[in-house]
Structure formats: C-alpha cells, structure tokens
Amino acid sequence: MKYRPRTFLLEVVMIVVAIGFLFPVYVLVTLAFKDPQQIANRPLSLPSPPSVGAFGEAWREAGLGSALLNSTLITVVSVLLLIALGSLAAYFLARTATRLSYSLYILFLVGIILPFQLGMIPLYQLVDNLGLLGTYQGMIIFYTGIQLPFTVFLYTGFIRSLPADYTNAALIDGASHLQAFAHVIFPLLRPITGTVLILNAVQIWNDFFTPLLYLGGSGHETVPVRVFAFVNQYTSNYGLVAAGLILAALPILLLFLFLQRYVIRGFASGLKG
Amino acid sequence: MPAVVVYALVVLYPSIAGAGSAFTDWSGVGNAKSFVGLANFKALFQDDQALGALRNTLLLTVAIVVVQNGIGLLLALGVHTQIKSRMLLRLVFFAPVVVSPVMVAFLWKFVYNPAPDAGLNAALGALGLGSLRQDWLGNPSIALWSVAFTVIWQCAGYSMVIFLAGLEGVPAELHESAMVDGAGTVARFRHITWPLLAPAVTINVMLSTVGGLTLFTQIIAMTNGGPGYATDTLSTVLYKQAFVYGKFGYSTAVALVLAIFVAAVSFVQIGYLRSRETTA
C-alpha cells in the first residue's frame, strides 16, 4: 500500500476527527489555567495570561498526595496477589483433568458475567462484620476476589496452549509441583502476566464505587473517591475543579504514555483469547 | 486452594446471599428479615421509577453497543491504514480508556455546561449552530443520551483496539487478489474484512452490552439519576433503594433482575455470535 491522494484525504479526515475528539480536553485544560474572571468573560478562549495558582490549591484541598499513596498501595498489592493466586489456580485447572477441576473452572467463568451489584449488599455486611470497613486489607481482599475470575480465565487459556512437556521434564528431574511451577512455568507466562497486570491495574486504580462504599470517610480514600468529594465541595469553582481533575488523571496518563505499546497490545490480546 | 477461598468469599457467597434476600423484607440493619415470597418483584413491576430505570438501562445499552462499536470500527479502519499520524491517533483515541470513569464524567460536566456561552454550547455557537444549544444534562428528554455519549467517548478507543487486533489477522494477500479482481473498497470490506472480524465483533458486543447494562459510575457522577428519574438505571435504583431508603430486600430484588438480564443476554449473544463466527 502506497501513500496516495486518497490516503492524504483520509489523513486529513482522521485529524479533524481527533481534534473534535479532544474538544473536552481543551475545555478542561483552558479552564484550569484561567482565573474566575476569565472563565466568566471568555469561557472558550485560550487563557491569557495563564495562571497556575489553581493547581497548588487543588492539590492541597483534594488531599491528592495521600490519596495517590492509598491508590498505589491498594493497586500494587492486589495486582501482585492476583498474579500469584491466579496463575497458580490456572495451572492447577489447566493441568488436571478431574471432574473437580472442570467444575471449578466453570465456577470461575460464572464469576465473569455475574454483576457485582448482586452481591454488593451482603458483601458490605460481611466486610463490616469482619471489621474491614475503611481498611486497606478489606479493599485488597475485595479486588483480589472480584478480579480473580477474569485473571484465571486469561491464565488458563494461555497455559493450555503451552506444551505439557516442560513440566513433565522438571518433574522427572525431581522437582516438586510448586518448584516446577515457580522455575519452569511461571517464566513462560510472561506475556500473559503483562496483560493481566495492565488490565487489573487499570481496573483497580480507576474503580470508584467500591472504595466510595468501603473507604468513605476513613482517611484511606483512593484518588477517584477523593476527587469525587473534592468536586462536589467546590462545585462552582470551575478553575479549581478542572485543575484537580487534571492532577488526578495525570499519573495514570503518564504511566499509559510510558507503557502505551504494552497497554494497547495487552488490551487487545487479553480480550482476544 | 487459596484462590477458590477468596473468590468464594468475595463473589460467590455474597451473590447467593443477595439472591436469597431478594425474597425478604430485610432492611439492612441487623439480621431481622422475613420471607415475603415474590412481593419485592411484584412491587418492582408496579414501581414507575424501577420500570423507567429498566427502560433507560435497555435504551442506554442498545445505544452504547451500536454507536460505540460503530465508531470503534470506523476509527480502527482509519488508523489501520498507511496514514502518517496513525500511531499518534491511536494514542489519542485510546487515552480516555485508562482514565477513571468518574473523572471522565466530571470532565463532560464541563462540556455540558448549561450556560449558552460555555463548553459545547459555546462551540456550537462559534460554529454557527447556535440553534442546537441545549441544557444537555438538565433536559429530561436528552440527559440520557448525553450520558450515553460520554460513555461512548470514553470507550470507543477500547472497541477500536480490539478491532485493530482483529484487522491485523486479516491477510493482506486476500485484499490484493480481490483488488486484482476489480473489487472496490466497499466490496472488499463486506466480503473479506467483515467476516474475518467476527471474533472481534463478538468480544466487543459482549463487553459493551455488560458495560451498558451495569452502567453506574458515570450516571451517579453526572446526573445522580436526574433530572427526576430521567437517567436512573437498574444500578442506580438498586443503590438508592439500599443506601438511601434502607430497603435492602427490595434492592437485591432489583439486583437479581439485573443479574438475570446480564446472564440471559450473555448466553444468547455467545450462542448467536459464535455460530456466526463459524459459518462466516
């Protein structure tokens, strides 16, 4: 395929589409750099002169520093647990052909289509009874459980496509099942582990509803919960709210830019299998 | 197996308990509940708010499935070509996917600012389309579509990426030989690309259906179900019934209806779309 006039026309069309697509971002960014008077008088024009005062104030008022730490802690530990538990469980499910392992696999698949809303209220009670409301542990257990079906599904499919000889060879050499898994199988799972990591991390980092319910008012709130409270508090101060939103979205966007090749590939391949 | 224990604790037990309490008058405080049979479901089908929410949920889902995947497919076809900006465009269209839905919802609240000289209204005015200016979230007859469009804006990149992965699996030789045979762009798309994209269509349609049926965050953040009940969905109704009105039994009945919907639609889609994949 060569670059022809038609391709140029398509290029122009796509760029115009992208500019339209970015319009909301333009609105947000220009609001954040304007003082209240500019917002009132010239809502859509470029900020002149741009003011950056809103960013510092938003950072402090929304408590973004501690929220970032909370989000990071919960996301990292949950994802590590998911990788460890999910890959081991999938290894068992993929390599044993008993009735039990088949039923367990089906049980996990059911979890993928079960809307979490169904168990939401009993789960809330359970978390409360266990004294885990408002704690990191409660959130981590929750995310590990809720994301496991999908994680197991991805890992099982991948492990089934690996030849069984690798494990058998290690077992003949005298390794235990766990050793064979840790030294032989797990390294082979790297591509799918990347996908699992990215998909789960984006999901957990961005989740809003569960932390609102379980962490509200605990001081351990994650970024989306803190931003939600912040926006509702300063609802009429557009510039401040816009700056807060930009600051809150920036970490994940920077991470995305940094890892974009893997992220896009992970999304595509993780869901194709 | 620890995985099974965690999964059972967090997903299976609460879901079964939830399904069970749908048949009780549980208020959510303590364990006092008595069996009321199907009373919650009867009440649901006489409750205008719940019925409106059911209707909204279905409308939203259809709109999201059709438009999001349609746009996703067009974007994928566009950036799959040899245009020079294709990598940058992929980044741009995909970026909203990684941002939290609650932040995207707030971002669009700026866009939907009801003032005639702000956000989208100002842009329409500048383009000479001032007659289209609206109170996007405050007008009950269009608020639902405004929310739907926000979701579509955020998720179109997701569909695009899955379609792109599908397009990469279409052999270039097929297109070349069809071109030699004189097939135009449209004919090649219909007879080569579209049938080979069937698996990507399956995944996209399923994901966006479940996403649409269970949509919650964007609605709570943008309209809280309003104005009136104009943008309430099953998810927001069951949330409000439980945590605002304390009717947990009734709320789980709504949740059970939602779960049955999701399960039924998933099974029908898997069956239908899979059969299309094999015959295509």
mmCIF file of C-alpha atoms in Angstrom, chain A residues 143 157 197:
data_model
loop_
_atom_site.group_PDB
_atom_site.id
_atom_site.type_symbol
_atom_site.label_atom_id
_atom_site.label_comp_id
_atom_site.label_asym_id
_atom_site.label_seq_id
_atom_site.Cartn_x
_atom_site.Cartn_y
_atom_site.Cartn_z
ATOM 1 C CA TYR A 143 -10.264 -6.647 44.450
ATOM 2 C CA GLY A 157 -6.303 -20.269 28.256
ATOM 3 C CA LEU A 197 -1.052 -6.808 35.221
#
